[in-house]
N, CA, C and O atoms as a CHARMM CRD file, in Angstrom:
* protein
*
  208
    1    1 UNK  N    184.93000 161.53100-162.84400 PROA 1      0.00000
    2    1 UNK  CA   184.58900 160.13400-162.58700 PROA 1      0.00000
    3    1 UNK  C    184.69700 159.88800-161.07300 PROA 1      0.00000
    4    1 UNK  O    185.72900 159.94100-160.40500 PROA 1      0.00000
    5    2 UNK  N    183.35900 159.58900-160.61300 PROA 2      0.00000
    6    2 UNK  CA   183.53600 159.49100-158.90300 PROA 2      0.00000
    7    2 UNK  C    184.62400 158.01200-158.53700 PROA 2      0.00000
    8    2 UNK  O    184.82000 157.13600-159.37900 PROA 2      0.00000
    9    3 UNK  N    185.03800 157.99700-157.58000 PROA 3      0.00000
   10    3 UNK  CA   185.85800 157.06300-156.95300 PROA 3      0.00000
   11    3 UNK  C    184.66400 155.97900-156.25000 PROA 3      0.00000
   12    3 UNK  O    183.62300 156.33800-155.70000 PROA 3      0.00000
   13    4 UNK  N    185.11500 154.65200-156.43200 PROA 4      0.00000
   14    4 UNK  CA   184.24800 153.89200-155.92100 PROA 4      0.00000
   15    4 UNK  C    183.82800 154.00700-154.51800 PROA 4      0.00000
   16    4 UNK  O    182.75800 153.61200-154.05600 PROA 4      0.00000
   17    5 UNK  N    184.84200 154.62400-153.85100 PROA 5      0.00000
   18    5 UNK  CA   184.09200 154.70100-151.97400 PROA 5      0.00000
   19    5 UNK  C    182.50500 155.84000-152.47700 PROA 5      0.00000
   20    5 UNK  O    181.36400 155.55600-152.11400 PROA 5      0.00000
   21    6 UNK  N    182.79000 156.84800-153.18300 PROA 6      0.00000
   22    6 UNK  CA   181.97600 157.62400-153.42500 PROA 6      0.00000
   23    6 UNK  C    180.84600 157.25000-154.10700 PROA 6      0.00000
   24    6 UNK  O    179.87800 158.00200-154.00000 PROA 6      0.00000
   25    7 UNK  N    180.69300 155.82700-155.08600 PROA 7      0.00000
   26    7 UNK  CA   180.00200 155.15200-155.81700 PROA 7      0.00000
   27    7 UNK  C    179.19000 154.40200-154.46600 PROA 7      0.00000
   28    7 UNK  O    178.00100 154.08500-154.50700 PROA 7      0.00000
   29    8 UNK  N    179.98700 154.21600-153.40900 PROA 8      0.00000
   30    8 UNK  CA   178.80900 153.20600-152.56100 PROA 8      0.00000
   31    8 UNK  C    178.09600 154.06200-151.54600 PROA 8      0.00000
   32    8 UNK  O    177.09600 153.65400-150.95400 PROA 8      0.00000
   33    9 UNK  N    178.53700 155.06200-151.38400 PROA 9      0.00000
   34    9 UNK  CA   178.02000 156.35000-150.50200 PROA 9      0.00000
   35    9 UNK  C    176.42300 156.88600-150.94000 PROA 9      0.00000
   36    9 UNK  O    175.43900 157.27000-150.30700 PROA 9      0.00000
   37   10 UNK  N    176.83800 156.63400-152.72000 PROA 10     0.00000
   38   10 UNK  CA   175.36800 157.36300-153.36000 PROA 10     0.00000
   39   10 UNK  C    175.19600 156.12900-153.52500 PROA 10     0.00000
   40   10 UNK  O    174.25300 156.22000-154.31200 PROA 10     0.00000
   41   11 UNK  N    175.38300 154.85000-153.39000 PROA 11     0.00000
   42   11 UNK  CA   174.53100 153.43700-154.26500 PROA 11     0.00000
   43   11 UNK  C    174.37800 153.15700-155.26200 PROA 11     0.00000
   44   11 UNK  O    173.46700 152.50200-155.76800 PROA 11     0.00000
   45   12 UNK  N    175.65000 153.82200-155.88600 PROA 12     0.00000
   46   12 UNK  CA   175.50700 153.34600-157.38100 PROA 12     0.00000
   47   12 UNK  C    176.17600 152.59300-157.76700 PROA 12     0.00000
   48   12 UNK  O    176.41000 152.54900-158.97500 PROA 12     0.00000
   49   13 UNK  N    176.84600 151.54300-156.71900 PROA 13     0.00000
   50   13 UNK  CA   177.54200 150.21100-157.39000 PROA 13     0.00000
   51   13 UNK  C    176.65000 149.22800-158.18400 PROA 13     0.00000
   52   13 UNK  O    175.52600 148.81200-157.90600 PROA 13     0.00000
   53   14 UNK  N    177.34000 149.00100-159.10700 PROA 14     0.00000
   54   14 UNK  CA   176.77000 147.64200-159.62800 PROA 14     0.00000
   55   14 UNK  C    176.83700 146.47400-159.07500 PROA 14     0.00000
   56   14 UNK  O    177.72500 146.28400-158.24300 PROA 14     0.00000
   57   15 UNK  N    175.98800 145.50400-159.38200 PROA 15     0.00000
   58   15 UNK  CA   176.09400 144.23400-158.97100 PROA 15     0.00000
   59   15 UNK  C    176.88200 143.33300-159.55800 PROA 15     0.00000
   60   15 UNK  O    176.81300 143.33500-160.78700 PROA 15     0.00000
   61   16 UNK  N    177.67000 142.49700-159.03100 PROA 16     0.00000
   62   16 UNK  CA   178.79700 141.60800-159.89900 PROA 16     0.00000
   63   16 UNK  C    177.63700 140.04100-159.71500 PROA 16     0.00000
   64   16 UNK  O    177.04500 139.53200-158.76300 PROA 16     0.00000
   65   17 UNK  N    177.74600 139.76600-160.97900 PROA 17     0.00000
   66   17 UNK  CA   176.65900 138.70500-160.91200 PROA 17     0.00000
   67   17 UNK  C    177.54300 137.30800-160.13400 PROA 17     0.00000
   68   17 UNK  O    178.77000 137.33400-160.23600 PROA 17     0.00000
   69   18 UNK  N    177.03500 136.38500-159.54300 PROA 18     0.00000
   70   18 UNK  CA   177.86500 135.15600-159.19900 PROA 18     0.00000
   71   18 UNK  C    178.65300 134.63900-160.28500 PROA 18     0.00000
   72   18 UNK  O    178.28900 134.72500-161.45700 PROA 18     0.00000
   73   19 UNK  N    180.07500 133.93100-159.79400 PROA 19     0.00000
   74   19 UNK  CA   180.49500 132.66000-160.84500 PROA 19     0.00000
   75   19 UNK  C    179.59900 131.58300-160.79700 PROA 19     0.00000
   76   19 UNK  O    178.91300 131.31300-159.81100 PROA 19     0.00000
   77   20 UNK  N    179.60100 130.97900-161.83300 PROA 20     0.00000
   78   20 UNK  CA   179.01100 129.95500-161.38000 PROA 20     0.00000
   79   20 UNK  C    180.23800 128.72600-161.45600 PROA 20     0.00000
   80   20 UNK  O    181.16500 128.63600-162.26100 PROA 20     0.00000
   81   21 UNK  N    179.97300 128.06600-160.61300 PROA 21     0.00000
   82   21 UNK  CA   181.29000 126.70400-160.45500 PROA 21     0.00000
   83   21 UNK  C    180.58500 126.06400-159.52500 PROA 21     0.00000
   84   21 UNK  O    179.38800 126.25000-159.30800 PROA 21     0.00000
   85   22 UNK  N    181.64400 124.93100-158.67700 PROA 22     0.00000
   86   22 UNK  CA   181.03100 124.05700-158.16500 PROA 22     0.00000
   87   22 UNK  C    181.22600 124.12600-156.54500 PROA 22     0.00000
   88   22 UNK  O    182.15900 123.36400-156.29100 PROA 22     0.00000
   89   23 UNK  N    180.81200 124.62900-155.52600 PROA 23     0.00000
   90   23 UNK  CA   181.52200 124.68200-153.89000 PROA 23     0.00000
   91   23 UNK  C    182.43400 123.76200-153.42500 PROA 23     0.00000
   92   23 UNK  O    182.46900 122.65600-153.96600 PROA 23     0.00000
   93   24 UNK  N    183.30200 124.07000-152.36700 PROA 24     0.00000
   94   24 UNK  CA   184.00900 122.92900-152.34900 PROA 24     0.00000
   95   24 UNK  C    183.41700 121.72400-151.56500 PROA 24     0.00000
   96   24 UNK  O    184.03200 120.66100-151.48100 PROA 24     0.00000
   97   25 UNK  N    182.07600 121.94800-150.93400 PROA 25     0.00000
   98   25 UNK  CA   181.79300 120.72000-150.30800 PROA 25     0.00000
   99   25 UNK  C    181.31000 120.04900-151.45500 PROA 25     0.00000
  100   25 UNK  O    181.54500 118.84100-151.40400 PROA 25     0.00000
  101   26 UNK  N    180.46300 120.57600-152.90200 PROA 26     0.00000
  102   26 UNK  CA   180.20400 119.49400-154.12200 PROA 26     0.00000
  103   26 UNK  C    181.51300 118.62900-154.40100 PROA 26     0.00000
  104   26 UNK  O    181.46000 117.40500-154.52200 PROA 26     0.00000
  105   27 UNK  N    182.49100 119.23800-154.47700 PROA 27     0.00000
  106   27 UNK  CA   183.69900 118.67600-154.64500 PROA 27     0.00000
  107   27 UNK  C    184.46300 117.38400-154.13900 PROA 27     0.00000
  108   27 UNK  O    184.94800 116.42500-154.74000 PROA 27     0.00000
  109   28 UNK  N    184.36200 117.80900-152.49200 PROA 28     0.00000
  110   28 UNK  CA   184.62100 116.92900-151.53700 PROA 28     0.00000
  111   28 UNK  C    183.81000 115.41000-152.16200 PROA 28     0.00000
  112   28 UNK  O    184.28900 114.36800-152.60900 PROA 28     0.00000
  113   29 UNK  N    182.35300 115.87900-151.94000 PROA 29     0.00000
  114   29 UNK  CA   181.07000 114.63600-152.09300 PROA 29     0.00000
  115   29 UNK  C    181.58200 114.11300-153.06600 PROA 29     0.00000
  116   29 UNK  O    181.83000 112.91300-152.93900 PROA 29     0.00000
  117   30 UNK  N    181.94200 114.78500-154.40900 PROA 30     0.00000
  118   30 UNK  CA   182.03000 114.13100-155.66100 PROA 30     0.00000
  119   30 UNK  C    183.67400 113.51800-155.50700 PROA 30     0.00000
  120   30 UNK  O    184.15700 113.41700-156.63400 PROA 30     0.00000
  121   31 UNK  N    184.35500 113.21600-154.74800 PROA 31     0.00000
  122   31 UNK  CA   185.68300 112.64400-155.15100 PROA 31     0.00000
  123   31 UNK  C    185.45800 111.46100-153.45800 PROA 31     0.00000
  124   31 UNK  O    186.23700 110.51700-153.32600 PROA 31     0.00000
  125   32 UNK  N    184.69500 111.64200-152.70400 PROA 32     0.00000
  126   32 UNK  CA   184.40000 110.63300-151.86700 PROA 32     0.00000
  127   32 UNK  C    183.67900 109.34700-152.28500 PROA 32     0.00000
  128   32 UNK  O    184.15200 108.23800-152.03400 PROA 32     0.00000
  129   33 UNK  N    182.21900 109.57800-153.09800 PROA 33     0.00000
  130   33 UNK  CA   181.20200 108.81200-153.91900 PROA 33     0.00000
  131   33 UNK  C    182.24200 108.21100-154.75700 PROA 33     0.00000
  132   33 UNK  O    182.17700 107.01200-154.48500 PROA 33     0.00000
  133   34 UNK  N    183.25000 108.39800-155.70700 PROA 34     0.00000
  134   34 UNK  CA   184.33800 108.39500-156.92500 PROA 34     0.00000
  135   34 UNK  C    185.03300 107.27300-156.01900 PROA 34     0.00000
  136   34 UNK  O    184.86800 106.10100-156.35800 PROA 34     0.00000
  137   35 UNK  N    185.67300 107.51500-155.07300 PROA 35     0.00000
  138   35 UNK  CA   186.62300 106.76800-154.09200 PROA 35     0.00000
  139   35 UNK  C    185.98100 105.07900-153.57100 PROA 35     0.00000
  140   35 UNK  O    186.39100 103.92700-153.71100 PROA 35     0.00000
  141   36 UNK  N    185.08200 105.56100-153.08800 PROA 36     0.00000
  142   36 UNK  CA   183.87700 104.67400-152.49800 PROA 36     0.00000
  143   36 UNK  C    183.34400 103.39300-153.81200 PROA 36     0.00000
  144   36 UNK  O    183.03800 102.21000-153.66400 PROA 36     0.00000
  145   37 UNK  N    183.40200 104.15600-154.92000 PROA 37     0.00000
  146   37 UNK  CA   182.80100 103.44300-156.53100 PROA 37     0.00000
  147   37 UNK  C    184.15900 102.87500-156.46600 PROA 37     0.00000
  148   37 UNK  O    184.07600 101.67300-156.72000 PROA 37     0.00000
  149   38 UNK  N    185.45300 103.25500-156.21800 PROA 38     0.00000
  150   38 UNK  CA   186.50300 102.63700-157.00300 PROA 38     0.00000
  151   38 UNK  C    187.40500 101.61100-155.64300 PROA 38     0.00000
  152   38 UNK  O    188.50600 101.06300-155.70200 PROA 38     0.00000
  153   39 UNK  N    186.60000 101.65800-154.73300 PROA 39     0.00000
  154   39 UNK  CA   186.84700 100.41700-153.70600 PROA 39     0.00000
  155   39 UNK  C    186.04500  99.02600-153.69500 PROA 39     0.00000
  156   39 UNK  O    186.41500  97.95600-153.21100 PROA 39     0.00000
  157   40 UNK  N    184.51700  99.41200-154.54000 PROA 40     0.00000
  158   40 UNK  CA   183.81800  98.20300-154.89700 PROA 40     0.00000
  159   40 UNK  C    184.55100  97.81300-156.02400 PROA 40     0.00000
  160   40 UNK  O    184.66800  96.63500-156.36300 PROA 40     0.00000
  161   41 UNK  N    185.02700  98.72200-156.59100 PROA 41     0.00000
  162   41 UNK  CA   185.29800  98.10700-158.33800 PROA 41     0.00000
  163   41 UNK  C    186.29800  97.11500-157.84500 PROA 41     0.00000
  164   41 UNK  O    186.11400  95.90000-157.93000 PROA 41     0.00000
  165   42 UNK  N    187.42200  97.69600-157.29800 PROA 42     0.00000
  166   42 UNK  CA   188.57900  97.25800-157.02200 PROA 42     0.00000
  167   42 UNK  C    188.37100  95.88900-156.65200 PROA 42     0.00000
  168   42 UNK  O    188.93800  94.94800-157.20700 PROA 42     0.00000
  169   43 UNK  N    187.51100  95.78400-155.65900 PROA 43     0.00000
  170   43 UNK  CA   187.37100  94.54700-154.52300 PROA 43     0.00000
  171   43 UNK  C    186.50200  93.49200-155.43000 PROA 43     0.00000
  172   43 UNK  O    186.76700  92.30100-155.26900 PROA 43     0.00000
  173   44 UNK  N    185.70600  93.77000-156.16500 PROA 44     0.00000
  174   44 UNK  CA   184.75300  92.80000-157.31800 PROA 44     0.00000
  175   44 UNK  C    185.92100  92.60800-158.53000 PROA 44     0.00000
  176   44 UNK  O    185.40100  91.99700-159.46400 PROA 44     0.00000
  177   45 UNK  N    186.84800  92.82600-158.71100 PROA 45     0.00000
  178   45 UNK  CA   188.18300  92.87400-159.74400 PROA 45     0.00000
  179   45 UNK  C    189.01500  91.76000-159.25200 PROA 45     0.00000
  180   45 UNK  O    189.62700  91.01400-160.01600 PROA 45     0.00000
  181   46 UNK  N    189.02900  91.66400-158.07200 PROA 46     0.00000
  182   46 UNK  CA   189.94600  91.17400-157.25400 PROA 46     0.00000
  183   46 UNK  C    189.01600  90.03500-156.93300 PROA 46     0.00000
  184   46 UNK  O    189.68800  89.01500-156.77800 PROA 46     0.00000
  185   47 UNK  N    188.06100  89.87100-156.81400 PROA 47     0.00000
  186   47 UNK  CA   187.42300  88.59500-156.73700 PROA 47     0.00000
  187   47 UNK  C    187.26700  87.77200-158.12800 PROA 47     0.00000
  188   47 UNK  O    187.21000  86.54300-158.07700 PROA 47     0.00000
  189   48 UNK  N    187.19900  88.45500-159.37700 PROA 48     0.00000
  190   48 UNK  CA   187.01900  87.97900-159.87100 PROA 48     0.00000
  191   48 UNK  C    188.66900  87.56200-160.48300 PROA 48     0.00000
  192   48 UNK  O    188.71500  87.10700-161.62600 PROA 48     0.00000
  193   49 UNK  N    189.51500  87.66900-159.98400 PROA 49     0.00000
  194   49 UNK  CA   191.01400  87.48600-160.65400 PROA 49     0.00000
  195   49 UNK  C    191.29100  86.07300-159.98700 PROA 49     0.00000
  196   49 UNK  O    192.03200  85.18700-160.41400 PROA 49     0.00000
  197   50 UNK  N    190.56100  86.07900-158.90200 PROA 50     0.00000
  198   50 UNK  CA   190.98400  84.99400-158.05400 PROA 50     0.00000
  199   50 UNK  C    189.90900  83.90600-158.94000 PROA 50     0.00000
  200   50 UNK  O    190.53700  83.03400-159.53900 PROA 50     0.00000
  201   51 UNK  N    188.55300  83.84500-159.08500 PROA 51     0.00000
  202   51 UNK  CA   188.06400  82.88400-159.34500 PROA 51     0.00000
  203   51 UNK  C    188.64100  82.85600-160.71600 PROA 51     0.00000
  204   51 UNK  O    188.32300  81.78800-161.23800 PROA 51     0.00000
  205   52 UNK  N    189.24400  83.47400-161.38500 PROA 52     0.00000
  206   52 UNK  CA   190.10800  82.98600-163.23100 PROA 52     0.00000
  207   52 UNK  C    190.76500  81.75000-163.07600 PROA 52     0.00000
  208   52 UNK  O    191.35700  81.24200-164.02800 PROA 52     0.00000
């Protein structure tokens, strides 16, 4: 059984297919947009507590 240095010498590594998940800049975007939604909510909550 060849040793993998010897597997990339002749090119017979396989390919490891991608994970798939989410990058961390999707991440970032998606908890900024989230933040941003929950400062209107907040602030239209708060207006409306006052006019009760």
């Amino acid at each position: 059984m060849p040793c993998r240095a010897q597997e990339e010498r002749e090119g017979n590594i396989t390919q490891v297919p991608p994970i798939a998940g989410f990058t961390l800049i999707e991440l970032v975007l998606i908890i900024v947009v989230l933040g941003i939604m929950a400062t209107i909510a907040i602030a239209k909550y708060q207006d409306l507590a006052t006019d009760a």
